[in-house]
Coordinates of C-alpha atoms and ligand atoms in Angstrom, one line a residue:
X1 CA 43.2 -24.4 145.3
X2 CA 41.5 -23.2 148.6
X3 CA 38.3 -22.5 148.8
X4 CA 39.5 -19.0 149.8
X5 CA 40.6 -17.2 146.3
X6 CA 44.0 -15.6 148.5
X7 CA 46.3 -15.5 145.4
X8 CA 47.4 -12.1 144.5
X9 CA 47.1 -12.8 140.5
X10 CA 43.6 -10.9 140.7
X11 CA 44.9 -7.9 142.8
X12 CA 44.8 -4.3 141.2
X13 CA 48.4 -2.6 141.2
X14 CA 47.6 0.2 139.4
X15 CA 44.8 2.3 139.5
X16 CA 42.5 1.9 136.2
X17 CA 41.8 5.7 135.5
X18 CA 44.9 7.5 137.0
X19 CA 47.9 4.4 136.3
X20 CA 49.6 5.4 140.1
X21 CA 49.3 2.4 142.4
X22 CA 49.2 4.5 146.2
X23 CA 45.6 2.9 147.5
X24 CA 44.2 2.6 151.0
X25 CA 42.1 -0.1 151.6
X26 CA 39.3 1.2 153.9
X27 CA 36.5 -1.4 153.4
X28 CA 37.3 -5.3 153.9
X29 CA 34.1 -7.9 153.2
X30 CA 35.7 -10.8 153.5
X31 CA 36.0 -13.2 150.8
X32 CA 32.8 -14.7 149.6
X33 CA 31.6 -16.4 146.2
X34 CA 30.3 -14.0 143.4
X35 CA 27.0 -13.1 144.4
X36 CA 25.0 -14.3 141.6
X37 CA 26.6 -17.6 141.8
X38 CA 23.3 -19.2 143.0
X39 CA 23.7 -23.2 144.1
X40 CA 21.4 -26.3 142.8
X41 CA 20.4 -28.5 145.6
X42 CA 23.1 -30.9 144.1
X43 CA 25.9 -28.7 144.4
X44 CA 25.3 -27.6 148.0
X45 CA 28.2 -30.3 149.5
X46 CA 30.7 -29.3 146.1
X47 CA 33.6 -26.7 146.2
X48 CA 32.5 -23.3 146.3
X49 CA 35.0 -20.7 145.1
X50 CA 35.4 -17.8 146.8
X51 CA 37.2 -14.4 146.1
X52 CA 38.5 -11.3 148.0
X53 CA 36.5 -8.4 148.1
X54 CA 37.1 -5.3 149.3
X55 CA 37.3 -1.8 148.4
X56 CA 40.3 0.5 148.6
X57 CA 40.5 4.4 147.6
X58 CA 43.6 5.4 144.8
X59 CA 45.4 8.5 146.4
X60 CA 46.1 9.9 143.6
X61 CA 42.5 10.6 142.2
X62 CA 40.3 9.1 144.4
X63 CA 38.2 6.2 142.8
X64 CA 37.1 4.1 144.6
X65 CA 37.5 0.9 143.0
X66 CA 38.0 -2.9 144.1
X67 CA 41.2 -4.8 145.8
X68 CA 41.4 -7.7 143.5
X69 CA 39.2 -8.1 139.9
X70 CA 38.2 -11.5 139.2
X71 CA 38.5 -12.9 135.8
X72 CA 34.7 -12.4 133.9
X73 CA 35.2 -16.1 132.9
X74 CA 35.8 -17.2 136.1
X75 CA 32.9 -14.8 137.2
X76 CA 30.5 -15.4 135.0
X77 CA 31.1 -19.5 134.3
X78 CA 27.5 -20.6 135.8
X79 CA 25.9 -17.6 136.1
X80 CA 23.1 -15.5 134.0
X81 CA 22.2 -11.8 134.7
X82 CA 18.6 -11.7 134.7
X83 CA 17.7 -7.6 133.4
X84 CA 15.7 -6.6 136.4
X85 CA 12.3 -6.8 135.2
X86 CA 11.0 -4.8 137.9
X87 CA 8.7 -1.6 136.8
X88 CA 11.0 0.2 138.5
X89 CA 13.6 0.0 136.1
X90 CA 11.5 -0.1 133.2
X91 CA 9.7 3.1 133.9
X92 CA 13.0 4.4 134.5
X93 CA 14.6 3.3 131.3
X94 CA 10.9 4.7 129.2
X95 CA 11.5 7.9 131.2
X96 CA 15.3 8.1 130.0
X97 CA 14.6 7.5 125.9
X98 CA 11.9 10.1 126.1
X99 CA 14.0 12.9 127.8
X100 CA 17.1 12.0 126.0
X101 CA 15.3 12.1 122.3
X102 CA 13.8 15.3 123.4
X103 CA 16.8 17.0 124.7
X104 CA 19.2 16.3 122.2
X105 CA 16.5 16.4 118.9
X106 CA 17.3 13.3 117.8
X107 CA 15.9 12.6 114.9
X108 CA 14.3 9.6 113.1
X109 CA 17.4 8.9 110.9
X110 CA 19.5 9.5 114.2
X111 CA 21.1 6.3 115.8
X112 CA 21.4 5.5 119.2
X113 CA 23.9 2.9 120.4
X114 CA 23.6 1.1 124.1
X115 CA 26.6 -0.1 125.0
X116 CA 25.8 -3.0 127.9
X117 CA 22.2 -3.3 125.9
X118 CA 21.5 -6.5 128.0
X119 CA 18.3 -7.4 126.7
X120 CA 17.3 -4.3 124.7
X121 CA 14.7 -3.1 127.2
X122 CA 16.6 0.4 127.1
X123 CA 16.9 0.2 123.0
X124 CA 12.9 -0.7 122.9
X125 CA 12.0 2.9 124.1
X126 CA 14.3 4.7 121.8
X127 CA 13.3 2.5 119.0
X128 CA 9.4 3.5 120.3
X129 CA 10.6 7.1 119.9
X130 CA 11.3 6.5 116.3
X131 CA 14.8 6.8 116.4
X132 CA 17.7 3.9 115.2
X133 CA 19.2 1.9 117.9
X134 CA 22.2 -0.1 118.1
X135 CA 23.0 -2.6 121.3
X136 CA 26.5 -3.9 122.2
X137 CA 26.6 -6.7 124.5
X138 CA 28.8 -9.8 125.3
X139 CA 26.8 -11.4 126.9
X140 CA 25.1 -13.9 123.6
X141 CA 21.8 -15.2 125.7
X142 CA 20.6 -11.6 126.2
X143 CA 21.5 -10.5 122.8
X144 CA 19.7 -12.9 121.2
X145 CA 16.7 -11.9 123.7
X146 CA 17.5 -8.4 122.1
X147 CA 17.3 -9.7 118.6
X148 CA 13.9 -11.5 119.4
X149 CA 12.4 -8.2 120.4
X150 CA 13.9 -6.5 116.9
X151 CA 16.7 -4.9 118.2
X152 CA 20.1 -4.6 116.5
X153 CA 22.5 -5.7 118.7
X154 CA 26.4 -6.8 118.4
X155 CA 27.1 -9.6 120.6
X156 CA 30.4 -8.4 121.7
X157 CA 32.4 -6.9 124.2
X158 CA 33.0 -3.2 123.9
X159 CA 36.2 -2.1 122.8
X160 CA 37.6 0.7 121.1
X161 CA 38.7 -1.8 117.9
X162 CA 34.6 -2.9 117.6
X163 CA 34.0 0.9 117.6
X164 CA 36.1 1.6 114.9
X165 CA 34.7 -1.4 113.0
X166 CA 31.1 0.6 113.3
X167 CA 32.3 3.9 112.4
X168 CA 34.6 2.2 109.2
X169 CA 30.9 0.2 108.6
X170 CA 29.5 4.1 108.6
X171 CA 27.4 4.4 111.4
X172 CA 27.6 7.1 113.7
X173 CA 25.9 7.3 116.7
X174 CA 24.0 10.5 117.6
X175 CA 24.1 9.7 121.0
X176 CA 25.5 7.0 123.2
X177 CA 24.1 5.3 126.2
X178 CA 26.0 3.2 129.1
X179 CA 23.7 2.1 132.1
X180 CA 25.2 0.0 134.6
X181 CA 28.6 -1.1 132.6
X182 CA 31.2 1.5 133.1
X183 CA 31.4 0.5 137.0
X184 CA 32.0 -2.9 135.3
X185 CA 34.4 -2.5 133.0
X186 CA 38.4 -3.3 133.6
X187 CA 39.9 -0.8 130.9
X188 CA 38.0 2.6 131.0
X189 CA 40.4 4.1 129.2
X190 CA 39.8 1.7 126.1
X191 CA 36.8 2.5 126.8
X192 CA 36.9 6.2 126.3
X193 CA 39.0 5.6 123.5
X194 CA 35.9 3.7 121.5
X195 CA 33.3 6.7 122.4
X196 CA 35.9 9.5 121.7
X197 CA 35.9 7.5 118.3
X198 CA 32.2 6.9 117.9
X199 CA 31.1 10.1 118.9
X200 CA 31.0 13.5 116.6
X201 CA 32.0 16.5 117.6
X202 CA 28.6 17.6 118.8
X203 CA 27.7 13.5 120.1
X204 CA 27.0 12.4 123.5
X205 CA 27.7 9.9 125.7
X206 CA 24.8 9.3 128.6
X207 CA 26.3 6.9 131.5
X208 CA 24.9 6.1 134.5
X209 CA 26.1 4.4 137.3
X210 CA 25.4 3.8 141.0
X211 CA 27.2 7.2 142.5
X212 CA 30.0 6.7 144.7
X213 CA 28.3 10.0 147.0
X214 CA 25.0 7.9 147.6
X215 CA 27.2 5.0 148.6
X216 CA 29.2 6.4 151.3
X217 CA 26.0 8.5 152.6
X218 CA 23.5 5.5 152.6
X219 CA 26.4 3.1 153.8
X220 CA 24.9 0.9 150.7
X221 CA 27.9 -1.5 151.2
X222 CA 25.8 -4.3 150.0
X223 CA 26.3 -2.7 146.0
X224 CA 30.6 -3.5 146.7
X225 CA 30.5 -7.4 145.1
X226 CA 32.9 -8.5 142.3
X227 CA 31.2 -7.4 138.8
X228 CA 31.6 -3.7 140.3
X229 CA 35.0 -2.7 140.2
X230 CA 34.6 0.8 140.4
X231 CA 32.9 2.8 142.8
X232 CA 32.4 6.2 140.5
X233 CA 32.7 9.6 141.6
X234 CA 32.7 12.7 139.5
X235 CA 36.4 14.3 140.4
X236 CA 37.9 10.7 139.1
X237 CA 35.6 10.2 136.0
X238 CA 36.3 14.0 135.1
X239 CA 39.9 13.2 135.0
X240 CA 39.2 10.0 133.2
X241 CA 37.4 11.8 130.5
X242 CA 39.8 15.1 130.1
X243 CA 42.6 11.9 129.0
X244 CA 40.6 11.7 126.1
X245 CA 39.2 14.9 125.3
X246 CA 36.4 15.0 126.8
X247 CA 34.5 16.5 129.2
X248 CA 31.4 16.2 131.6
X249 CA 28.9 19.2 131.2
X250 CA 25.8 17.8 132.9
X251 CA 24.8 15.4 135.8
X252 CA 21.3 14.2 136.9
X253 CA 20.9 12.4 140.0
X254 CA 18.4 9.7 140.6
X255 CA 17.1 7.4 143.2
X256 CA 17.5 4.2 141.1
X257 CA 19.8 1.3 142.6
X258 CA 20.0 3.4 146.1
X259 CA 21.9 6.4 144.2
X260 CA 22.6 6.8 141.0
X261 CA 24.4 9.2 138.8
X262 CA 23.1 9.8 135.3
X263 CA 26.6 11.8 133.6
X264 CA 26.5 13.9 130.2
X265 CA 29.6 13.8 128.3
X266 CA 30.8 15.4 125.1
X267 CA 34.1 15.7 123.0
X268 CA 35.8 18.7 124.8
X269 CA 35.2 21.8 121.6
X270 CA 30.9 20.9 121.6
X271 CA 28.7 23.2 122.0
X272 CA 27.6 22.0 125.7
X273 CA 27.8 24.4 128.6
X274 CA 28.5 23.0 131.8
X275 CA 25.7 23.2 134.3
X276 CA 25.3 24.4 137.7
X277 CA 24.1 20.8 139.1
X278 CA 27.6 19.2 137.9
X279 CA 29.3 22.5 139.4
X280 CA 27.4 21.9 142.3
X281 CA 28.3 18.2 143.1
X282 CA 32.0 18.7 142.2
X283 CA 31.6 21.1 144.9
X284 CA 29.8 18.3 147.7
X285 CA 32.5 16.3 146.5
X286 CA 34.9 18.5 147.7
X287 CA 33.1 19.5 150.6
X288 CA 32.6 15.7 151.9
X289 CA 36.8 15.0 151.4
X290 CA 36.4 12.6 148.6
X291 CA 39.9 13.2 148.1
X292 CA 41.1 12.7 151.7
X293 CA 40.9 9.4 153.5
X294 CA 38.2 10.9 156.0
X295 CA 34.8 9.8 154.3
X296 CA 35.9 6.4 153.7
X297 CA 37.0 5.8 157.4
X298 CA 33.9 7.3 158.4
X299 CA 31.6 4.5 156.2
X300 CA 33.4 1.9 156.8
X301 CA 33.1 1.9 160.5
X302 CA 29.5 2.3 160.0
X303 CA 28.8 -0.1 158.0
X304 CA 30.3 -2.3 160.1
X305 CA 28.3 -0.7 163.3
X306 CA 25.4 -1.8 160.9
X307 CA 25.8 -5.6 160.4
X308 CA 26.2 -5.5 164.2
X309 CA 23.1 -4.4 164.5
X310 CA 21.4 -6.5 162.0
X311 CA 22.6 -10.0 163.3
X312 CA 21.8 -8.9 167.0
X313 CA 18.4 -7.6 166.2
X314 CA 18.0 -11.3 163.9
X315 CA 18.6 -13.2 166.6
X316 CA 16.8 -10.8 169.6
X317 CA 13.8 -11.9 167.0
X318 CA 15.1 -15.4 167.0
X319 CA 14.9 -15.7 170.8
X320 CA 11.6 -14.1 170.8
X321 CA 10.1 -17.2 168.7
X322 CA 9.4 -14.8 165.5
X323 CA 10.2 -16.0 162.4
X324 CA 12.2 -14.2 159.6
X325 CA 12.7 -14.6 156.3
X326 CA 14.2 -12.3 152.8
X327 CA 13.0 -10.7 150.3
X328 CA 14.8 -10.6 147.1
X329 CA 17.3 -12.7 146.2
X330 CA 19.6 -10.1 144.8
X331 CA 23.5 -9.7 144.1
X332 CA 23.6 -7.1 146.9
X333 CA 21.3 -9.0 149.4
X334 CA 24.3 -12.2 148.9
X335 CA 26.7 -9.8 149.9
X336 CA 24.9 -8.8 153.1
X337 CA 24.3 -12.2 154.4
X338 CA 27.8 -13.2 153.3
X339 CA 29.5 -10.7 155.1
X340 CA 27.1 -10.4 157.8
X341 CA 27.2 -14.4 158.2
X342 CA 23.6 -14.8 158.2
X343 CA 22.4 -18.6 157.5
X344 CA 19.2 -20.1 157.5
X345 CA 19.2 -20.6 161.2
X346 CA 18.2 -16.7 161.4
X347 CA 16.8 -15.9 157.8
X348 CA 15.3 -19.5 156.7
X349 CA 14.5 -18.7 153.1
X350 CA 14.4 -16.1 150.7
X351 CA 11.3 -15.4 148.2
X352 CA 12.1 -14.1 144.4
X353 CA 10.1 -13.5 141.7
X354 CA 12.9 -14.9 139.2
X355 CA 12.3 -18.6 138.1
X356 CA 16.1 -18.8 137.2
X357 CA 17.2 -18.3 141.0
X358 CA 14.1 -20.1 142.1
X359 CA 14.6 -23.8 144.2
X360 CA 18.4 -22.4 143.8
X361 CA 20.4 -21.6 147.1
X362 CA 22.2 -18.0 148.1
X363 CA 25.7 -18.7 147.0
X364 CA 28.0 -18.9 150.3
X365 CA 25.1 -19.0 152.7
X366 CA 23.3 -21.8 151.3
X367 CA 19.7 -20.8 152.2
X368 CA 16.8 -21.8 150.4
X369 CA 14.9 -19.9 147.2
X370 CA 11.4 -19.8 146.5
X371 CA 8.5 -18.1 144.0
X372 CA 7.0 -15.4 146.5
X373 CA 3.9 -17.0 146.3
X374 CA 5.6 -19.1 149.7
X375 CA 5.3 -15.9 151.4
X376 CA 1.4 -16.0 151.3
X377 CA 1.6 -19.5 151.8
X378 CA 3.9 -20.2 154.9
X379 CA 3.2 -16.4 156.7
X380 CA 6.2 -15.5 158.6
X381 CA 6.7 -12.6 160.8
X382 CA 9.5 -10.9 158.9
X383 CA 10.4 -10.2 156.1
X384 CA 14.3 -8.7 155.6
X385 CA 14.4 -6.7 152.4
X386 CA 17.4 -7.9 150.5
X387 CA 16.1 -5.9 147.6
X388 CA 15.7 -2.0 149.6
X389 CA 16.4 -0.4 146.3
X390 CA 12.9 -2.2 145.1
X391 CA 11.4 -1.8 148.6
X392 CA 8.4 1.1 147.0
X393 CA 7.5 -1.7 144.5
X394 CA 7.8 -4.5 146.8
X395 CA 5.9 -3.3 150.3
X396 CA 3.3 -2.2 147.8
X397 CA 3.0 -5.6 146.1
X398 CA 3.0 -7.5 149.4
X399 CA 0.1 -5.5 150.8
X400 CA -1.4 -8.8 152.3
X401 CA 1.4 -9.8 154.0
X402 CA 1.8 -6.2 156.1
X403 CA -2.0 -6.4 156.3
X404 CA -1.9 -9.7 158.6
X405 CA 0.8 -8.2 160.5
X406 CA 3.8 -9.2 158.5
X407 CA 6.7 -6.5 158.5
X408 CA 9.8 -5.4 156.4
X409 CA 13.1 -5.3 157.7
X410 CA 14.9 -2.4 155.7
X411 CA 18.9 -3.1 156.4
X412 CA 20.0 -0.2 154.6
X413 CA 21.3 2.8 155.5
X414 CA 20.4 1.6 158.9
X415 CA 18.1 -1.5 160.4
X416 CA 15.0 -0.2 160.4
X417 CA 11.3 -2.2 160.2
X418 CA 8.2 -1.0 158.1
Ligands
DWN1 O1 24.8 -3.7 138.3 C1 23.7 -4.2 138.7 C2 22.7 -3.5 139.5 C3 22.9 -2.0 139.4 O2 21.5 -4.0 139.1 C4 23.4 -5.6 138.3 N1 24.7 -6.3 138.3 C5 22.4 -6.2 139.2 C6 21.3 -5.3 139.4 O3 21.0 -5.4 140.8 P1 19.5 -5.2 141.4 O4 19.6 -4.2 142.5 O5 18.5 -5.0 140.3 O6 19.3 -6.5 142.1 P2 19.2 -7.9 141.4 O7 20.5 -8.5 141.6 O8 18.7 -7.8 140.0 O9 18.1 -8.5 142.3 C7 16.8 -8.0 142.5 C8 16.1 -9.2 142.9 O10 14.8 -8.9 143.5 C9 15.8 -10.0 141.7 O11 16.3 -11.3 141.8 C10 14.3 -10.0 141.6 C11 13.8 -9.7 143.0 N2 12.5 -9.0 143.0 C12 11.5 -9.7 143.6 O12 11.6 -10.9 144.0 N3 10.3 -9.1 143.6 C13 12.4 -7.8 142.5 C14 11.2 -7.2 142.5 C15 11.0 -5.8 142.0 C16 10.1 -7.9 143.1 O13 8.9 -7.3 143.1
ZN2 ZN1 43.7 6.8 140.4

């Protein structure tokens, strides 16, 4: 097999909410190796699969979704998600159980299932709240993490079959919650199938996702890689739901993962009205031509403008004698340097505060890990932030290093330096 994935068995023919197969591709990254397929030192001269990826727009109801979905076994095979530790997320995630219990009344004898409950940090605040919880995920190393911390959790993959196994076993959740999965997921409609089965006529279903609206705007084409095959906007995932009888009646947005959409959805007769936010972003969507081929021209050509920009400016600091480094060895930030083709000749190592990636190399780009600690240590002039959507966090923790003159190079939307 060549080391360049090009057969078609992986391409999407049809599209995975509407069934029509009329796309246009509008976004091409080249193909690169899964970005959280981080190398050991041994494996740096060994094989290194690689797989198309690149984003295309269904004409019939505009998602946005990838060209070719690899195979979670073949994506997954040496890699572990670490849950982002980062008190970002987790003071998101408190934030979310306590306005969620509160809005909906859910009560102590309530249950609340997570489906994609990675490690339980989500489940943890419910569970602080006083409620039941219930975690679904497939993934058995963070379910047993889960477990550890006392959370129920089914080490499975979601399907509508396993939710009618927990509604035949009697439970029957209150309310539903789906952070970072659906975008994930192959067969949404099975999907819908499980919740419209789970759910009770006055039930809801919470899912969040990064929001196809902040992608296009912020030109975040670093959050395209393989584990996201759909790139969700609300005309699409209204349709989606109105195939099972359901509907969206809420949307919050939030700045989480550089744009994300936080969607409230209930069985089409409950007793939710719709609100004026969700009226009003069905209305941008309109308004930006989601469902014309305009925005997507529009992005692409900018993002591309972008990494342009980025390498020349790398190696203007290059010539210049500075030295440059990255911050954040994230799924997104392999994307970037992949696509951009930046090796360690212009970035020379990145810093991370996970052990797991640690003394690892960037998968395609081969460029060296380390604790962050080696940004103290080795002071370099730059430092390119390969994890913006962290940047508050970050700058803030590496104080010392802007102190002695050390900057941040922000990629994303466009290069800028802090
Ligand atoms: O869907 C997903 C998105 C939404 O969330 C997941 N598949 C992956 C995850 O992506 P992410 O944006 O949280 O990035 P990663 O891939 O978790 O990478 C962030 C990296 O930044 C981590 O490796 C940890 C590192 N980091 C650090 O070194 N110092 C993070 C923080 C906050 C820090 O202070
Ligand atoms: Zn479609």
């Amino acid at each position: 097999m060549s080391a360049r994935e090009s057969s078609d068995e992986f391409k999407v023919k049809v599209c995975r909410i509407c069934g029509e197969g009329k796309f246009f591709n509008f976004l091409d990254l080249h193909s690169m190796p899964v970005p959280n397929g981080f190398v050991v030192k041994e494996d740096l001269g060994k094989f290194e699969q690689q797989y198309p990826l690149a984003v295309m727009a269904c004409e019939t109801c505009w998602l946005v979704q990838v060209t070719h979905v690899v195979p979670p076994g073949r994506m997954f095979e040496n890699y572990l998600y670490i849950p982002s530790t980062s008190t970002t997320m987790l003071n998101h995630f408190n934030s979310m159980a306590k306005s969620l219990v509160k809005q909906f009344d859910i009560k102590p004898s309530d249950v609340v299932m997570d489906i994609g409950s990675n490690d339980g940090t989500l489940l943890s605040f419910f569970r602080q709240e006083g409620v039941q919880v219930l975690g679904v995920d497939p993934a058995a190393n963070l379910a047993h993490l889960a477990r550890m911390k006392g959370i129920n959790t089914i080490n499975a993959l979601f399907s509508s079959k396993l939710a009618s196994d927990i509604v035949g076993q009697g439970t029957r959740p209150r309310l539903i919650t789906a952070t970072n999965v659906v975008a994930h997921m192959s067969e949404l409609h099975d999907f819908c199938k499980g919740v419209n089965s789970l759910l009770d006529d006055q039930g809801v279903l919470v899912t969040e996702f990064p929001y196809c609206v902040d992608m296009l705007q912020k030109l975040e084409f670093d959050t395209i890689y393989h584990e996201h095959l759909s790139y969700i906007s609300l005309l699409p995932f209204s349709q989606l739901m109105a195939k099972f009888k359901m509907r969206i009646f809420d949307v919050q947005r939030n700045p989480v993962h550089g744009g994300t959409a936080r969607v409230f959805v209930c069985k089409e007769g409950a007793r939710y009205q719709q609100t004026k936010e969700l009226e009003k972003c069905l209305a941008d969507e309109r308004a930006m031509g989601l469902q014309t081929r305009k925005p997507y021209i529009e992005f692409a050509e900018k993002v591309q403008q972008n990494c342009v920009a980025l390498v020349k400016y790398l190696k203007e600091l290059k010539a210049a004698g500075k030295r440059v480094v990255g911050y954040g060895a994230s799924a997104k930030g392999n994307v970037l340097l992949n696509y951009c083709k930046i090796t360690p000749d212009l970035v020379e190592y990145v810093v991370d505060s996970i052990p797991f990636k640690q003394w690892r190399f960037t998968p395609g780009t081969h460029i060296p890990i380390y604790p962050e600690q080696k940004l103290q240590d080795d002071r370099p002039d730059y430092a390119l932030l390969l994890a913006w959507n962290f940047q508050e966090e970050i700058v803030a923790k590496q104080a010392a290093f802007r102190d002695r003159g050390g900057k941040f190079i922000v990629p994303i939307p466009t290069v800028t330096t802090i």
